[in-house]
JSON list of C-alpha atoms and ligand atoms in Angstrom, two decimals:
[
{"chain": "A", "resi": 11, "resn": "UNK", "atom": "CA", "xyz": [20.17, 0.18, -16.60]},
{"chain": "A", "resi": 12, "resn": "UNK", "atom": "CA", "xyz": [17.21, 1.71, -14.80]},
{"chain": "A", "resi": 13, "resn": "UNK", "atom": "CA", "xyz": [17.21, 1.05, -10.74]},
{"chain": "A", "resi": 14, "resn": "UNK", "atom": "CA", "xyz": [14.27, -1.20, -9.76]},
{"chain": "A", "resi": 15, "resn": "UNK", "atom": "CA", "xyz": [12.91, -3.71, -7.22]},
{"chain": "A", "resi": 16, "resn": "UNK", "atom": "CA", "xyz": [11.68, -7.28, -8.41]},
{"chain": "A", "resi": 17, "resn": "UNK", "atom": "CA", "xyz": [9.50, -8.96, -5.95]},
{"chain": "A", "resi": 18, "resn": "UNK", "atom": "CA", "xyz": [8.53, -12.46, -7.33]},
{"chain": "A", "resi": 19, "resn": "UNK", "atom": "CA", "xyz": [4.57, -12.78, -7.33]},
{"chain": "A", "resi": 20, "resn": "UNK", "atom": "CA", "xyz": [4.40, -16.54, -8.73]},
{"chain": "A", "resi": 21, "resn": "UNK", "atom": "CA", "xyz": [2.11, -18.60, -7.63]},
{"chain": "A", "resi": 22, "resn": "UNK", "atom": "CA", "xyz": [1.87, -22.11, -7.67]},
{"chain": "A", "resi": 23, "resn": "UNK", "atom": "CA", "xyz": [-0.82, -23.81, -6.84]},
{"chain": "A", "resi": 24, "resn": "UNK", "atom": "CA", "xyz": [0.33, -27.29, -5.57]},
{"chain": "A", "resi": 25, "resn": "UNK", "atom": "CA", "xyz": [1.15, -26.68, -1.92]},
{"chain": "A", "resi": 26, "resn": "UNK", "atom": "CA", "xyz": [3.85, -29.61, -2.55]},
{"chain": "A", "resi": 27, "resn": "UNK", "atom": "CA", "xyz": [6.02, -27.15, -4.76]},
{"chain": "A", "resi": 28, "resn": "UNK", "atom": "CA", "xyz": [6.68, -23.78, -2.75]},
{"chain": "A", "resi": 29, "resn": "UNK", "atom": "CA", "xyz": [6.27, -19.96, -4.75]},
{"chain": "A", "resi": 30, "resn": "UNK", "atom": "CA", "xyz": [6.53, -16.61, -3.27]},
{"chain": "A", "resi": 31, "resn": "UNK", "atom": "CA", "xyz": [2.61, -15.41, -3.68]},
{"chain": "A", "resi": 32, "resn": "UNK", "atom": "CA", "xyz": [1.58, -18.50, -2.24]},
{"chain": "A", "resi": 33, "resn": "UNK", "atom": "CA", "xyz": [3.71, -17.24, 1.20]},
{"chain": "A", "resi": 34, "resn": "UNK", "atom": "CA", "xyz": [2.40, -13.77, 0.50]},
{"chain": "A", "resi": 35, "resn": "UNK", "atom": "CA", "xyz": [4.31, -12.08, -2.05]},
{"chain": "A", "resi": 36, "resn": "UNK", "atom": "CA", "xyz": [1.24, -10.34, -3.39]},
{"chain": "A", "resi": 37, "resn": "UNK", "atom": "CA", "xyz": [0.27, -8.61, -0.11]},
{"chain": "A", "resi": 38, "resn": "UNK", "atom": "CA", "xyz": [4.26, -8.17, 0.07]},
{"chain": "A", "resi": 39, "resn": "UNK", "atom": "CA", "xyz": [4.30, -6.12, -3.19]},
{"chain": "A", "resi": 40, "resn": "UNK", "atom": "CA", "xyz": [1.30, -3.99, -2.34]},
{"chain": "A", "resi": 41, "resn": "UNK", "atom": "CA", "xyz": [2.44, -2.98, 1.55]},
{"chain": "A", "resi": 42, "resn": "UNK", "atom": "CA", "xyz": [5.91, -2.39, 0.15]},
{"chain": "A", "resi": 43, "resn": "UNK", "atom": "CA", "xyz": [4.63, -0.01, -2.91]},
{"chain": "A", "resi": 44, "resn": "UNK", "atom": "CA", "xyz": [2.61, 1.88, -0.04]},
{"chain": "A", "resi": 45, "resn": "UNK", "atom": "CA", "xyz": [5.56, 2.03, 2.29]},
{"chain": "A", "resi": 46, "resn": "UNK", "atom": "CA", "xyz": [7.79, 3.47, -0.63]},
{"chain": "A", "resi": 47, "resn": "UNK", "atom": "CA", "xyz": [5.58, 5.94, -1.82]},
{"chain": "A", "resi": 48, "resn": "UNK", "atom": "CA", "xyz": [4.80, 7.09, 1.82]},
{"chain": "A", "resi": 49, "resn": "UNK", "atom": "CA", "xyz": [8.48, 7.74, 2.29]},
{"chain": "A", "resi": 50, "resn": "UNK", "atom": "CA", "xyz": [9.03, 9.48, -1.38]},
{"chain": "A", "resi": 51, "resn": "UNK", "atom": "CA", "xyz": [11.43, 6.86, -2.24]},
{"chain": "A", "resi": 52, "resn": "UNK", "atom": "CA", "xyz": [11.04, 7.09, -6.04]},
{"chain": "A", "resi": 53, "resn": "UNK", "atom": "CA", "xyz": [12.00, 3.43, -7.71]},
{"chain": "A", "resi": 54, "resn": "UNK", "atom": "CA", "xyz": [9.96, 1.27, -10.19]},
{"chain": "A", "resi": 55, "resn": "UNK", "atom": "CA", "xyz": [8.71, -1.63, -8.23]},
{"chain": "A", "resi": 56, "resn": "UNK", "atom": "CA", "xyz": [8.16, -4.69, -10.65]},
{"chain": "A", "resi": 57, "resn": "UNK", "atom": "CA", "xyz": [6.54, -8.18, -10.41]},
{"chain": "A", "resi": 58, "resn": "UNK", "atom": "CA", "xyz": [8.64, -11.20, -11.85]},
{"chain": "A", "resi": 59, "resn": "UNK", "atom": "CA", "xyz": [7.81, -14.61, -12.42]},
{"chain": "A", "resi": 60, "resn": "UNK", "atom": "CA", "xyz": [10.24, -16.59, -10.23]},
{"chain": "A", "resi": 61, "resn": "UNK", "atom": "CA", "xyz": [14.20, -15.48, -9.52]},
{"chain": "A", "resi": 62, "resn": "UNK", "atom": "CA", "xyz": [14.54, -19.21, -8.90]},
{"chain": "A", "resi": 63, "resn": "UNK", "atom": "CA", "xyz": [14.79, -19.55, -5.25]},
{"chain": "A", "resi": 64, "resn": "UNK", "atom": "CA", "xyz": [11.00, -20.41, -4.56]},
{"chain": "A", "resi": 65, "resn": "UNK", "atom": "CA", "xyz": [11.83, -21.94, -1.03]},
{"chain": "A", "resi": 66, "resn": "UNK", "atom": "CA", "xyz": [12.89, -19.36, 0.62]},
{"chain": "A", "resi": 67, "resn": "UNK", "atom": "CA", "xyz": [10.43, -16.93, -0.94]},
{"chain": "A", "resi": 68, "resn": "UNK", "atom": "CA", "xyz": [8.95, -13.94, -0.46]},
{"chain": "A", "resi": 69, "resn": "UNK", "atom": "CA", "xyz": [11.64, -12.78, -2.53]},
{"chain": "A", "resi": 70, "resn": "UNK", "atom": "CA", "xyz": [12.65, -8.97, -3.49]},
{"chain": "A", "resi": 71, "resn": "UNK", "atom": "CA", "xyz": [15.64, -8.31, -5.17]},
{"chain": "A", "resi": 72, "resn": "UNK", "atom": "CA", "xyz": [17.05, -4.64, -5.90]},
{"chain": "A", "resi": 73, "resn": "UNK", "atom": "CA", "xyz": [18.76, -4.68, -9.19]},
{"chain": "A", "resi": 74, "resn": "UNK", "atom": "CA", "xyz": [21.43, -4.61, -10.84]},
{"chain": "A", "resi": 75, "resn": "UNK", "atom": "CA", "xyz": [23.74, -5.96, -8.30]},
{"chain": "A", "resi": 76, "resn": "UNK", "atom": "CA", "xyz": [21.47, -4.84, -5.55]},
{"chain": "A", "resi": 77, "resn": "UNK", "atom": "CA", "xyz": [20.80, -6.60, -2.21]},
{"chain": "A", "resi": 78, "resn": "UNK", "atom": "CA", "xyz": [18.36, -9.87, -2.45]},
{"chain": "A", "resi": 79, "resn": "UNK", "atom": "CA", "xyz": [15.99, -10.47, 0.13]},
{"chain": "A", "resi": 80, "resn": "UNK", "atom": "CA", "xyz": [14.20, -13.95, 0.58]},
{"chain": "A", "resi": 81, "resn": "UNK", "atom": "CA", "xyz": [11.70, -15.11, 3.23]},
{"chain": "A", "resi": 82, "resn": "UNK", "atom": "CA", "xyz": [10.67, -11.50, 3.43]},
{"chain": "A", "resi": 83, "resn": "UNK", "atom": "CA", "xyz": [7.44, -10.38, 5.75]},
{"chain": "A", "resi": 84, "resn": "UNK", "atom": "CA", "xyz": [6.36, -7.12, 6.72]},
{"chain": "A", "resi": 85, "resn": "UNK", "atom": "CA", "xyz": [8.65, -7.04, 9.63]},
{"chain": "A", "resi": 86, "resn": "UNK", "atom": "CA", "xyz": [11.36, -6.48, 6.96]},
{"chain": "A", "resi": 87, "resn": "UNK", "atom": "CA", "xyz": [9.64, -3.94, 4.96]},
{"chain": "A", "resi": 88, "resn": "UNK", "atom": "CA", "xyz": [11.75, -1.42, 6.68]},
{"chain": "A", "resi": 89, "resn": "UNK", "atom": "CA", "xyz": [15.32, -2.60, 5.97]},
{"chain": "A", "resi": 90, "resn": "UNK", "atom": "CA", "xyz": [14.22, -3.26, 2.09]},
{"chain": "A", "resi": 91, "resn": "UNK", "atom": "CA", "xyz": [13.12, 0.44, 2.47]},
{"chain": "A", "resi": 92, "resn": "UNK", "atom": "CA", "xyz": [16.39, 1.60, 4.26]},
{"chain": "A", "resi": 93, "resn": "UNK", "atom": "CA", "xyz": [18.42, -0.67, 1.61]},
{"chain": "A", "resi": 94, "resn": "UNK", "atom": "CA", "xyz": [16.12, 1.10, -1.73]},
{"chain": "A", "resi": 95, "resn": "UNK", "atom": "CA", "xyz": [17.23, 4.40, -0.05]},
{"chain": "A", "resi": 96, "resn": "UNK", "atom": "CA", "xyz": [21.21, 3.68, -0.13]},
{"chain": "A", "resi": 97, "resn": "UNK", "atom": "CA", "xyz": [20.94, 1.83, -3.07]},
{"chain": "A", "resi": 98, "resn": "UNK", "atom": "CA", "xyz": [19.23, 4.50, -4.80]},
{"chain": "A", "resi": 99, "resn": "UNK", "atom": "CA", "xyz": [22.23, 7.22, -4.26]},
{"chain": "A", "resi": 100, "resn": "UNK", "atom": "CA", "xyz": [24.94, 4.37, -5.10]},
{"chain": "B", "resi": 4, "resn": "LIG", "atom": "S1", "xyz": [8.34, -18.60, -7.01]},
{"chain": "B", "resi": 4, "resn": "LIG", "atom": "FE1", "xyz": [9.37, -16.86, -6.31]},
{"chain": "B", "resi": 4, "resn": "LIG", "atom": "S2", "xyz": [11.44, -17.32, -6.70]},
{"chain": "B", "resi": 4, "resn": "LIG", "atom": "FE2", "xyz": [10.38, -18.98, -7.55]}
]
């Protein structure tokens, strides 16, 4: 199975019911693309439709069996990064 990073981009309108792009996933997906490709770390980043945990979203999720991230901000952009790197060589 080919190596890749989901980050959840769902957006829900109703405020009342919580989804990642309306706590920034979007912005999430495009710094993180940027960040990867500025460090040559070579992975196919893909957009999903919910992974189910919606309140604690952002959510990015290397797969398979990779690390899952949730409430996820820029601040940690670079651990995701650090984590892509190691789980790329696994
Ligand atoms: S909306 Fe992102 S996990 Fe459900």
């Amino acid at each position: 199975m080919t190596k890749k990073l989901l980050v959840c981009s769902n957006l829900r309108a109703n405020p009342n019911n919580p989804s990642c792009a309306a706590r920034g996933s979007k912005e999430i997906l495009i710094e993180l693309t940027r960040q990867l490709q500025k460090k040559n770390v070579s992975i196919k980043v893909e957009e999903i439709q919910c992974m189910g945990f919606c309140k604690v979203g952002p959510n990015v999720r290397l797969i398979p069996n990779g690390e899952f991230f949730h409430e996820v901000s820029s601040k940690k952009l670079p651990n995701i990064i650090k984590a892509t790197k190691i789980f790329l060589q696994e």
